[in-house]
Amino acid sequence: MKEPLPFAAFIASAALLATGYGVVAERYGLFPAPQIVGAIETAHELSANWRNDFGIEPTRHLVEARRTGRAGPDEARVDHQPGGGAPGMVLVAGLDVDQDRAHHAVTLQDEEGVPRHVWPVRYERLVPDGTRPQNTMLHGMEAFADGSLVVAFDGGDALARIDACGDPMWVRRGAYHHSIAKGEDGALWTWRELAIEKIDPETGETLHSLDLMTQVAAAGDPVHGQHGVFSIRAHALREGRAYDNDPLHPNDVEPLSSAMASAFPMFEAGDLLISLREINLVAVIDPDDGALRWAKHGPWHKQHDPDFQPDGTITLFDNATGSGASRILRVDPATDAVSTVYQGDEGAPFYSFQRGKHQMLPGGGVLVAEAEHGRIFETAADASLIWEQEAMWDAERNVIVTEARKIPHEFFAAGQPSCAARD
């Protein structure tokens, strides 16, 4: 017969040791803490999105609508100031509301919101052996005068150029993500994992590559480099440790055009404007070696889509994650002064905790893609809403919209794109 007190002491000691080890394992990522956390997260993901993963309903791409209880598609758009918007057609990228056509789509619509052309974006045709399309996100998009598009996917493995029918012209395999920007020489700039790449639009071949950690962070000072700006724990890199779980999250790169260069005397034409979401950093770097021209951390939080402007300022989409209220901000790199271009209010809320794009328009208005509510809207210079449109899935939910962009009516060389095989 076991003695009760020694046995109880043994059980208590074992429990104490197990608890202590559990605390240490969680703190330092020791077995089995990461495995347990991963299993719990996977279980939650499967529970929330099993319908998406089995191709029943794209729940990973559905978000709460701003205006719920809608009876039908006719209620997806509201014109607050009819005819008051800036001229031009609008390109809208995101999930295709017609899932029988394609999982993703880019739509060309007129000033009244009427669709004039749709590019079906069929990820499974670009990467037949890859991730299922419902587990990728169409994010980067750039249009060409011949009616073709270049597209990139978060969670995907391709950068691709497609024609007006959505058929691939070329496919470049790799983890390209977020934005795509066209330089004045026609070349494309985008991110491939942690590397900035310049891409030949005719072939998809890489013309130049600049790695964020091994080249950009190491540029500048011959001893210390630029790790104080571009790294979270610079000493960890010197110790040979690797970052994990996307600690920087690059989400934009854009070259400065020669037409705007005179407005930015501290920069040179071709310099690259980049955004690193997780460290709230917007910076301008030399495109050849990554040497820093200018950088600013905040006051924005988890920002997206910084753009050079003709007046010598930079505008950006400040997600302000966790605040419930996003903003479009303007920063002057000559003074670091920051001002607000647009923010919502109680009557017209505006918030996307992640993703989001903006475009400054002639006259001072803004076109905004409020991604996490599946809404695009245009404002006037006085911040009043001109129109708003939701990518309606059902009465209560919208599909995510990753980008909206105005283009001139004469943008396409042969007129409005068409697909002879379909139209």
Tab-separated table of C-alpha atoms in Angstrom:
chain	number	residue	atom	x	y	z
A	1	MET	CA	0.000	0.000	0.000
A	2	LYS	CA	1.352	3.411	-1.013
A	3	GLU	CA	1.928	5.997	1.678
A	4	PRO	CA	-0.627	8.801	0.973
A	5	LEU	CA	1.579	11.763	1.861
A	6	PRO	CA	4.675	10.856	-0.239
A	7	PHE	CA	2.437	9.902	-3.169
A	8	ALA	CA	0.521	13.189	-2.931
A	9	ALA	CA	3.818	15.078	-2.704
A	10	PHE	CA	5.044	13.281	-5.821
A	11	ILE	CA	1.877	14.210	-7.738
A	12	ALA	CA	2.084	17.835	-6.562
A	13	SER	CA	5.774	18.056	-7.513
A	14	ALA	CA	5.100	16.563	-10.946
A	15	ALA	CA	2.247	19.008	-11.503
A	16	LEU	CA	4.433	21.916	-10.398
A	17	LEU	CA	7.279	20.838	-12.685
A	18	ALA	CA	4.882	20.350	-15.603
A	19	THR	CA	3.384	23.787	-15.021
A	20	GLY	CA	6.813	25.363	-14.760
A	21	TYR	CA	7.999	23.665	-17.920
A	22	GLY	CA	4.794	24.734	-19.671
A	23	VAL	CA	5.474	28.369	-18.796
A	24	VAL	CA	9.092	28.128	-19.982
A	25	ALA	CA	8.101	26.214	-23.139
A	26	GLU	CA	5.545	28.857	-24.060
A	27	ARG	CA	7.999	31.671	-23.367
A	28	TYR	CA	10.854	30.189	-25.411
A	29	GLY	CA	8.937	28.174	-27.995
A	30	LEU	CA	10.046	24.758	-26.677
A	31	PHE	CA	8.284	21.476	-27.435
A	32	PRO	CA	5.335	20.988	-27.298
A	33	ALA	CA	4.132	24.607	-27.000
A	34	PRO	CA	4.397	25.523	-30.717
A	35	GLN	CA	2.739	22.248	-31.697
A	36	ILE	CA	-0.159	22.787	-29.284
A	37	VAL	CA	-0.662	26.396	-30.386
A	38	GLY	CA	-0.520	25.338	-34.029
A	39	ALA	CA	-3.059	22.578	-33.460
A	40	ILE	CA	-5.456	24.967	-31.711
A	41	GLU	CA	-5.114	27.587	-34.453
A	42	THR	CA	-5.638	24.949	-37.137
A	43	ALA	CA	-8.760	23.685	-35.379
A	44	HIS	CA	-10.166	27.213	-35.180
A	45	GLU	CA	-9.354	27.833	-38.866
A	46	LEU	CA	-11.011	24.601	-39.982
A	47	SER	CA	-14.068	25.289	-37.864
A	48	ALA	CA	-14.499	28.803	-39.276
A	49	ASN	CA	-13.596	28.135	-42.906
A	50	TRP	CA	-14.285	24.494	-43.761
A	51	ARG	CA	-16.940	25.594	-46.261
A	52	ASN	CA	-14.314	27.685	-48.066
A	53	ASP	CA	-11.708	24.929	-48.088
A	54	PHE	CA	-14.183	22.404	-49.541
A	55	GLY	CA	-15.228	24.853	-52.264
A	56	ILE	CA	-18.770	25.352	-50.942
A	57	GLU	CA	-18.677	29.056	-50.030
A	58	PRO	CA	-15.671	31.461	-50.086
A	59	THR	CA	-15.866	32.332	-46.392
A	60	ARG	CA	-12.219	33.439	-46.248
A	61	HIS	CA	-13.119	36.201	-48.703
A	62	LEU	CA	-16.453	37.337	-47.232
A	63	VAL	CA	-16.721	40.382	-44.979
A	64	GLU	CA	-19.445	42.296	-43.173
A	65	ALA	CA	-21.276	44.772	-45.393
A	66	ARG	CA	-21.534	48.436	-44.459
A	67	ARG	CA	-25.213	48.471	-45.378
A	68	THR	CA	-26.965	45.238	-44.432
A	69	GLY	CA	-30.451	43.966	-45.229
A	70	ARG	CA	-30.126	44.742	-48.940
A	71	ALA	CA	-32.791	43.251	-51.177
A	72	GLY	CA	-30.671	42.829	-54.308
A	73	PRO	CA	-27.765	44.012	-56.479
A	74	ASP	CA	-29.565	47.262	-57.299
A	75	GLU	CA	-28.889	48.340	-53.710
A	76	ALA	CA	-25.130	47.760	-53.913
A	77	ARG	CA	-24.378	51.340	-55.043
A	78	VAL	CA	-25.410	54.723	-53.667
A	79	ASP	CA	-24.797	57.936	-55.634
A	80	HIS	CA	-24.654	60.799	-53.144
A	81	GLN	CA	-23.646	63.391	-55.748
A	82	PRO	CA	-24.715	62.038	-59.172
A	83	GLY	CA	-22.268	63.033	-61.879
A	84	GLY	CA	-19.898	64.571	-59.352
A	85	GLY	CA	-17.034	62.108	-59.609
A	86	ALA	CA	-13.738	62.542	-61.409
A	87	PRO	CA	-13.920	61.387	-65.043
A	88	GLY	CA	-12.668	57.940	-65.966
A	89	MET	CA	-13.392	54.240	-65.838
A	90	VAL	CA	-12.741	52.228	-62.664
A	91	LEU	CA	-10.829	48.951	-62.387
A	92	VAL	CA	-11.922	46.850	-59.395
A	93	ALA	CA	-9.982	43.760	-58.250
A	94	GLY	CA	-10.995	41.080	-55.784
A	95	LEU	CA	-13.150	38.003	-55.420
A	96	ASP	CA	-15.519	37.343	-58.333
A	97	VAL	CA	-19.129	37.574	-57.147
A	98	ASP	CA	-19.900	35.045	-59.904
A	99	GLN	CA	-18.047	31.993	-58.620
A	100	ASP	CA	-19.200	29.945	-61.616
A	101	ARG	CA	-17.038	32.207	-63.817
A	102	ALA	CA	-13.843	32.406	-61.766
A	103	HIS	CA	-12.730	32.653	-58.176
A	104	HIS	CA	-11.086	36.063	-58.701
A	105	ALA	CA	-11.837	38.835	-61.176
A	106	VAL	CA	-10.927	42.342	-62.267
A	107	THR	CA	-13.901	44.395	-63.460
A	108	LEU	CA	-13.883	47.530	-65.609
A	109	GLN	CA	-16.861	49.746	-64.824
A	110	ASP	CA	-18.065	53.125	-66.013
A	111	GLU	CA	-18.830	56.241	-63.952
A	112	GLU	CA	-22.256	54.870	-63.024
A	113	GLY	CA	-20.814	51.587	-61.788
A	114	VAL	CA	-22.007	49.561	-64.780
A	115	PRO	CA	-19.599	46.691	-65.622
A	116	ARG	CA	-18.139	47.037	-69.119
A	117	HIS	CA	-15.629	44.199	-69.084
A	118	VAL	CA	-14.550	41.418	-66.729
A	119	TRP	CA	-11.183	39.662	-66.662
A	120	PRO	CA	-11.754	36.250	-65.037
A	121	VAL	CA	-8.640	35.432	-63.018
A	122	ARG	CA	-8.385	31.649	-62.791
A	123	TYR	CA	-5.506	30.874	-60.482
A	124	GLU	CA	-5.837	27.145	-61.127
A	125	ARG	CA	-4.906	27.722	-64.782
A	126	LEU	CA	-1.826	29.695	-63.804
A	127	VAL	CA	-0.600	27.199	-61.206
A	128	PRO	CA	-2.317	23.851	-61.911
A	129	ASP	CA	-0.297	22.026	-59.258
A	130	GLY	CA	-0.548	24.700	-56.569
A	131	THR	CA	-2.764	25.952	-53.772
A	132	ARG	CA	-6.485	25.830	-54.418
A	133	PRO	CA	-7.704	29.220	-55.697
A	134	GLN	CA	-10.069	29.732	-52.759
A	135	ASN	CA	-7.012	29.828	-50.490
A	136	THR	CA	-5.272	32.589	-52.445
A	137	MET	CA	-6.053	36.307	-52.597
A	138	LEU	CA	-5.830	38.378	-55.777
A	139	HIS	CA	-4.007	41.477	-54.555
A	140	GLY	CA	-1.564	42.990	-57.048
A	141	MET	CA	-2.929	44.243	-60.374
A	142	GLU	CA	-1.522	46.354	-63.223
A	143	ALA	CA	-3.273	47.125	-66.531
A	144	PHE	CA	-1.779	47.551	-70.005
A	145	ALA	CA	-2.976	49.472	-73.054
A	146	ASP	CA	-3.469	46.241	-75.039
A	147	GLY	CA	-6.169	45.110	-72.600
A	148	SER	CA	-3.990	42.674	-70.674
A	149	LEU	CA	-3.317	42.607	-66.930
A	150	VAL	CA	-0.492	41.467	-64.682
A	151	VAL	CA	-1.711	39.927	-61.422
A	152	ALA	CA	-0.185	38.665	-58.164
A	153	PHE	CA	-1.654	36.715	-55.268
A	154	ASP	CA	-1.211	36.683	-51.521
A	155	GLY	CA	-0.784	33.059	-50.504
A	156	GLY	CA	-0.074	32.114	-54.103
A	157	ASP	CA	2.895	31.094	-56.202
A	158	ALA	CA	2.665	33.153	-59.374
A	159	LEU	CA	3.026	36.477	-61.098
A	160	ALA	CA	1.143	36.280	-64.392
A	161	ARG	CA	0.102	38.327	-67.381
A	162	ILE	CA	-3.366	37.495	-68.727
A	163	ASP	CA	-5.169	38.695	-71.838
A	164	ALA	CA	-8.648	40.217	-72.064
A	165	CYS	CA	-10.192	36.728	-71.856
A	166	GLY	CA	-8.213	35.847	-68.737
A	167	ASP	CA	-5.944	33.422	-70.590
A	168	PRO	CA	-2.270	33.391	-69.512
A	169	MET	CA	0.305	35.120	-71.721
A	170	TRP	CA	3.134	34.198	-69.345
A	171	VAL	CA	3.431	32.871	-65.796
A	172	ARG	CA	6.363	33.420	-63.461
A	173	ARG	CA	6.378	31.038	-60.493
A	174	GLY	CA	7.241	32.449	-57.076
A	175	ALA	CA	5.697	33.965	-53.953
A	176	TYR	CA	4.922	37.375	-55.473
A	177	HIS	CA	2.519	39.357	-53.346
A	178	HIS	CA	0.681	42.599	-52.674
A	179	SER	CA	1.173	45.460	-55.105
A	180	ILE	CA	2.504	45.786	-58.643
A	181	ALA	CA	3.697	49.156	-59.979
A	182	LYS	CA	4.698	50.114	-63.495
A	183	GLY	CA	7.766	52.300	-64.016
A	184	GLU	CA	7.996	54.865	-66.777
A	185	ASP	CA	10.197	52.461	-68.765
A	186	GLY	CA	7.329	49.962	-68.684
A	187	ALA	CA	9.039	47.564	-66.279
A	188	LEU	CA	7.112	46.251	-63.285
A	189	TRP	CA	8.126	46.484	-59.633
A	190	THR	CA	6.777	44.056	-57.058
A	191	TRP	CA	7.705	41.971	-54.006
A	192	ARG	CA	8.747	38.321	-54.100
A	193	GLU	CA	8.847	37.222	-50.471
A	194	LEU	CA	11.402	39.671	-48.948
A	195	ALA	CA	12.944	40.738	-52.247
A	196	ILE	CA	12.044	43.694	-54.449
A	197	GLU	CA	12.006	42.592	-58.080
A	198	LYS	CA	11.981	44.499	-61.359
A	199	ILE	CA	10.148	42.442	-63.984
A	200	ASP	CA	10.137	42.523	-67.781
A	201	PRO	CA	6.425	42.940	-68.665
A	202	GLU	CA	6.838	41.121	-71.982
A	203	THR	CA	8.388	37.932	-70.617
A	204	GLY	CA	8.036	37.934	-66.834
A	205	GLU	CA	11.802	37.625	-66.440
A	206	THR	CA	13.529	39.259	-63.471
A	207	LEU	CA	15.627	42.252	-64.541
A	208	HIS	CA	16.875	43.273	-61.089
A	209	SER	CA	16.459	41.994	-57.537
A	210	LEU	CA	17.101	43.661	-54.185
A	211	ASP	CA	16.785	41.545	-51.039
A	212	LEU	CA	15.431	43.409	-48.036
A	213	MET	CA	17.521	41.727	-45.350
A	214	THR	CA	20.790	40.871	-47.101
A	215	GLN	CA	21.087	43.990	-49.282
A	216	VAL	CA	18.794	46.829	-48.186
A	217	ALA	CA	19.323	46.418	-44.433
A	218	ALA	CA	23.062	45.960	-44.991
A	219	ALA	CA	23.491	49.025	-47.243
A	220	GLY	CA	24.838	52.381	-46.117
A	221	ASP	CA	27.228	52.325	-43.164
A	222	PRO	CA	29.985	49.748	-43.853
A	223	VAL	CA	29.905	48.491	-40.247
A	224	HIS	CA	26.318	48.806	-39.056
A	225	GLY	CA	24.437	49.029	-42.332
A	226	GLN	CA	20.836	50.208	-42.018
A	227	HIS	CA	19.702	47.559	-39.541
A	228	GLY	CA	18.525	50.212	-37.098
A	229	VAL	CA	15.817	51.182	-39.579
A	230	PHE	CA	14.991	47.915	-41.301
A	231	SER	CA	15.442	45.298	-38.578
A	232	ILE	CA	13.563	44.457	-35.410
A	233	ARG	CA	16.461	42.751	-33.588
A	234	ALA	CA	19.633	43.532	-35.516
A	235	HIS	CA	21.846	41.564	-33.116
A	236	ALA	CA	19.855	38.417	-33.925
A	237	LEU	CA	20.989	38.679	-37.535
A	238	ARG	CA	24.625	38.936	-36.467
A	239	GLU	CA	24.118	35.809	-34.381
A	240	GLY	CA	22.895	33.942	-37.444
A	241	ARG	CA	19.277	33.697	-36.303
A	242	ALA	CA	16.442	33.840	-38.792
A	243	TYR	CA	13.216	35.797	-38.496
A	244	ASP	CA	10.037	33.753	-38.586
A	245	ASN	CA	6.347	34.412	-39.207
A	246	ASP	CA	6.663	37.482	-41.450
A	247	PRO	CA	7.961	40.080	-38.938
A	248	LEU	CA	8.266	42.926	-41.496
A	249	HIS	CA	5.444	42.259	-43.989
A	250	PRO	CA	6.491	44.328	-47.020
A	251	ASN	CA	3.397	45.379	-48.943
A	252	ASP	CA	4.277	48.033	-51.529
A	253	VAL	CA	7.015	49.275	-53.842
A	254	GLU	CA	6.726	52.153	-56.325
A	255	PRO	CA	9.346	54.031	-58.406
A	256	LEU	CA	9.550	57.833	-58.505
A	257	SER	CA	8.860	59.071	-62.035
A	258	SER	CA	11.032	61.695	-63.715
A	259	ALA	CA	7.901	63.847	-64.108
A	260	MET	CA	7.549	64.051	-60.308
A	261	ALA	CA	11.245	64.041	-59.391
A	262	SER	CA	11.576	67.841	-59.348
A	263	ALA	CA	8.984	67.971	-56.550
A	264	PHE	CA	11.242	65.734	-54.413
A	265	PRO	CA	14.711	67.375	-54.425
A	266	MET	CA	15.906	64.974	-51.727
A	267	PHE	CA	15.283	61.994	-54.056
A	268	GLU	CA	16.203	60.977	-57.598
A	269	ALA	CA	14.040	59.681	-60.432
A	270	GLY	CA	13.790	55.908	-60.106
A	271	ASP	CA	14.117	55.848	-56.307
A	272	LEU	CA	11.789	53.313	-54.712
A	273	LEU	CA	9.053	54.069	-52.187
A	274	ILE	CA	8.444	51.010	-49.991
A	275	SER	CA	6.160	50.055	-47.111
A	276	LEU	CA	6.860	47.574	-44.287
A	277	ARG	CA	3.602	47.056	-42.429
A	278	GLU	CA	4.727	45.343	-39.247
A	279	ILE	CA	7.203	48.063	-38.264
A	280	ASN	CA	4.960	50.911	-39.494
A	281	LEU	CA	7.717	52.017	-41.861
A	282	VAL	CA	7.490	54.021	-45.068
A	283	ALA	CA	10.861	54.620	-46.742
A	284	VAL	CA	12.535	55.715	-49.965
A	285	ILE	CA	15.611	53.789	-51.099
A	286	ASP	CA	18.113	53.740	-53.942
A	287	PRO	CA	16.932	51.142	-56.494
A	288	ASP	CA	20.439	49.832	-57.152
A	289	ASP	CA	21.872	49.137	-53.705
A	290	GLY	CA	19.036	49.918	-51.273
A	291	ALA	CA	20.759	52.911	-49.652
A	292	LEU	CA	18.288	54.884	-47.573
A	293	ARG	CA	17.088	58.277	-48.823
A	294	TRP	CA	14.347	58.862	-46.236
A	295	ALA	CA	12.337	56.882	-43.707
A	296	LYS	CA	9.566	57.445	-41.204
A	297	HIS	CA	7.993	55.110	-38.631
A	298	GLY	CA	4.374	56.156	-38.000
A	299	PRO	CA	2.242	57.850	-36.788
A	300	TRP	CA	0.360	55.466	-39.079
A	301	HIS	CA	-0.252	51.894	-37.918
A	302	LYS	CA	-0.113	48.822	-40.220
A	303	GLN	CA	-0.215	51.061	-43.304
A	304	HIS	CA	-0.597	50.193	-46.996
A	305	ASP	CA	-0.196	51.793	-50.409
A	306	PRO	CA	2.097	54.843	-50.051
A	307	ASP	CA	2.136	56.915	-53.257
A	308	PHE	CA	4.297	59.776	-54.508
A	309	GLN	CA	2.215	62.886	-55.298
A	310	PRO	CA	2.974	65.737	-57.754
A	311	ASP	CA	3.117	68.318	-54.937
A	312	GLY	CA	6.134	66.667	-53.286
A	313	THR	CA	4.205	64.760	-50.625
A	314	ILE	CA	3.469	61.088	-50.058
A	315	THR	CA	-0.044	59.844	-49.330
A	316	LEU	CA	-0.866	56.481	-47.768
A	317	PHE	CA	-3.633	54.260	-46.465
A	318	ASP	CA	-3.357	54.250	-42.658
A	319	ASN	CA	-5.205	51.133	-41.541
A	320	ALA	CA	-4.899	52.209	-37.895
A	321	THR	CA	-5.448	48.565	-37.002
A	322	GLY	CA	-7.307	48.107	-33.741
A	323	SER	CA	-8.681	51.652	-33.654
A	324	GLY	CA	-11.850	51.060	-35.657
A	325	ALA	CA	-11.131	54.086	-37.865
A	326	SER	CA	-8.736	54.109	-40.834
A	327	ARG	CA	-7.432	57.265	-42.511
A	328	ILE	CA	-5.815	58.506	-45.691
A	329	LEU	CA	-2.749	60.493	-44.602
A	330	ARG	CA	-0.290	62.834	-46.281
A	331	VAL	CA	3.359	63.180	-45.205
A	332	ASP	CA	5.856	65.758	-46.426
A	333	PRO	CA	9.301	64.073	-46.559
A	334	ALA	CA	10.987	67.492	-46.461
A	335	THR	CA	9.553	68.286	-43.017
A	336	ASP	CA	8.014	64.976	-41.825
A	337	ALA	CA	4.761	66.889	-41.239
A	338	VAL	CA	1.697	64.628	-41.385
A	339	SER	CA	-1.868	65.685	-42.171
A	340	THR	CA	-5.163	63.887	-42.719
A	341	VAL	CA	-6.611	63.777	-46.224
A	342	TYR	CA	-9.693	61.742	-45.352
A	343	GLN	CA	-11.231	59.939	-42.427
A	344	GLY	CA	-14.715	58.642	-41.821
A	345	ASP	CA	-17.186	59.708	-39.178
A	346	GLU	CA	-20.183	58.259	-37.369
A	347	GLY	CA	-22.439	58.818	-40.364
A	348	ALA	CA	-19.923	57.479	-42.890
A	349	PRO	CA	-17.548	55.075	-41.124
A	350	PHE	CA	-14.326	53.971	-42.809
A	351	TYR	CA	-12.142	51.155	-41.490
A	352	SER	CA	-10.148	48.244	-42.877
A	353	PHE	CA	-7.968	46.551	-40.269
A	354	GLN	CA	-5.857	45.042	-43.055
A	355	ARG	CA	-5.367	45.557	-46.789
A	356	GLY	CA	-6.718	48.650	-48.545
A	357	LYS	CA	-5.747	50.963	-51.421
A	358	HIS	CA	-6.281	54.605	-52.314
A	359	GLN	CA	-5.820	56.858	-55.335
A	360	MET	CA	-5.610	60.637	-55.224
A	361	LEU	CA	-7.766	62.171	-57.958
A	362	PRO	CA	-7.655	65.472	-59.863
A	363	GLY	CA	-9.313	68.171	-57.798
A	364	GLY	CA	-8.306	66.695	-54.437
A	365	GLY	CA	-10.761	63.822	-54.141
A	366	VAL	CA	-9.830	60.242	-53.252
A	367	LEU	CA	-10.849	56.826	-54.561
A	368	VAL	CA	-10.651	54.288	-51.729
A	369	ALA	CA	-10.857	50.492	-51.556
A	370	GLU	CA	-12.065	49.628	-48.044
A	371	ALA	CA	-11.007	46.005	-48.404
A	372	GLU	CA	-12.341	44.476	-45.202
A	373	HIS	CA	-15.853	45.768	-45.848
A	374	GLY	CA	-15.847	45.016	-49.581
A	375	ARG	CA	-16.575	48.644	-50.416
A	376	ILE	CA	-15.136	51.242	-52.773
A	377	PHE	CA	-15.997	54.921	-52.596
A	378	GLU	CA	-15.022	58.275	-54.030
A	379	THR	CA	-14.804	61.496	-52.045
A	380	ALA	CA	-14.664	65.134	-53.059
A	381	ALA	CA	-11.914	67.508	-51.912
A	382	ASP	CA	-14.134	68.563	-48.984
A	383	ALA	CA	-14.268	64.882	-47.846
A	384	SER	CA	-17.939	64.482	-48.772
A	385	LEU	CA	-18.943	61.158	-50.316
A	386	ILE	CA	-19.688	61.299	-54.041
A	387	TRP	CA	-20.592	57.632	-54.430
A	388	GLU	CA	-20.029	54.320	-52.692
A	389	GLN	CA	-20.359	50.786	-53.989
A	390	GLU	CA	-20.290	47.441	-52.218
A	391	ALA	CA	-19.227	44.136	-53.799
A	392	MET	CA	-22.368	42.360	-52.711
A	393	TRP	CA	-22.392	38.636	-51.948
A	394	ASP	CA	-25.699	38.457	-50.099
A	395	ALA	CA	-27.909	40.701	-47.979
A	396	GLU	CA	-25.411	40.892	-45.117
A	397	ARG	CA	-21.973	40.210	-46.622
A	398	ASN	CA	-19.654	41.538	-49.304
A	399	VAL	CA	-16.627	40.012	-51.001
A	400	ILE	CA	-13.213	41.506	-50.296
A	401	VAL	CA	-12.125	44.196	-52.758
A	402	THR	CA	-8.343	44.558	-52.865
A	403	GLU	CA	-7.988	47.470	-55.282
A	404	ALA	CA	-9.911	50.181	-57.141
A	405	ARG	CA	-8.245	52.451	-59.675
A	406	LYS	CA	-9.487	55.135	-62.071
A	407	ILE	CA	-8.087	55.142	-65.579
A	408	PRO	CA	-8.781	57.540	-68.483
A	409	HIS	CA	-11.413	56.568	-71.049
A	410	GLU	CA	-8.669	56.501	-73.673
A	411	PHE	CA	-6.371	54.229	-71.616
A	412	PHE	CA	-6.857	51.154	-73.823
A	413	ALA	CA	-5.313	51.555	-77.277
A	414	ALA	CA	-8.078	49.688	-79.143
A	415	GLY	CA	-10.938	50.931	-77.006
A	416	GLN	CA	-12.779	49.014	-74.343
A	417	PRO	CA	-11.340	45.481	-73.976
A	418	SER	CA	-13.381	42.546	-75.212
A	419	CYS	CA	-13.035	38.780	-75.418
A	420	ALA	CA	-14.111	37.466	-78.813
A	421	ALA	CA	-14.236	33.906	-77.506
A	422	ARG	CA	-16.706	34.912	-74.788
A	423	ASP	CA	-18.458	38.156	-75.805
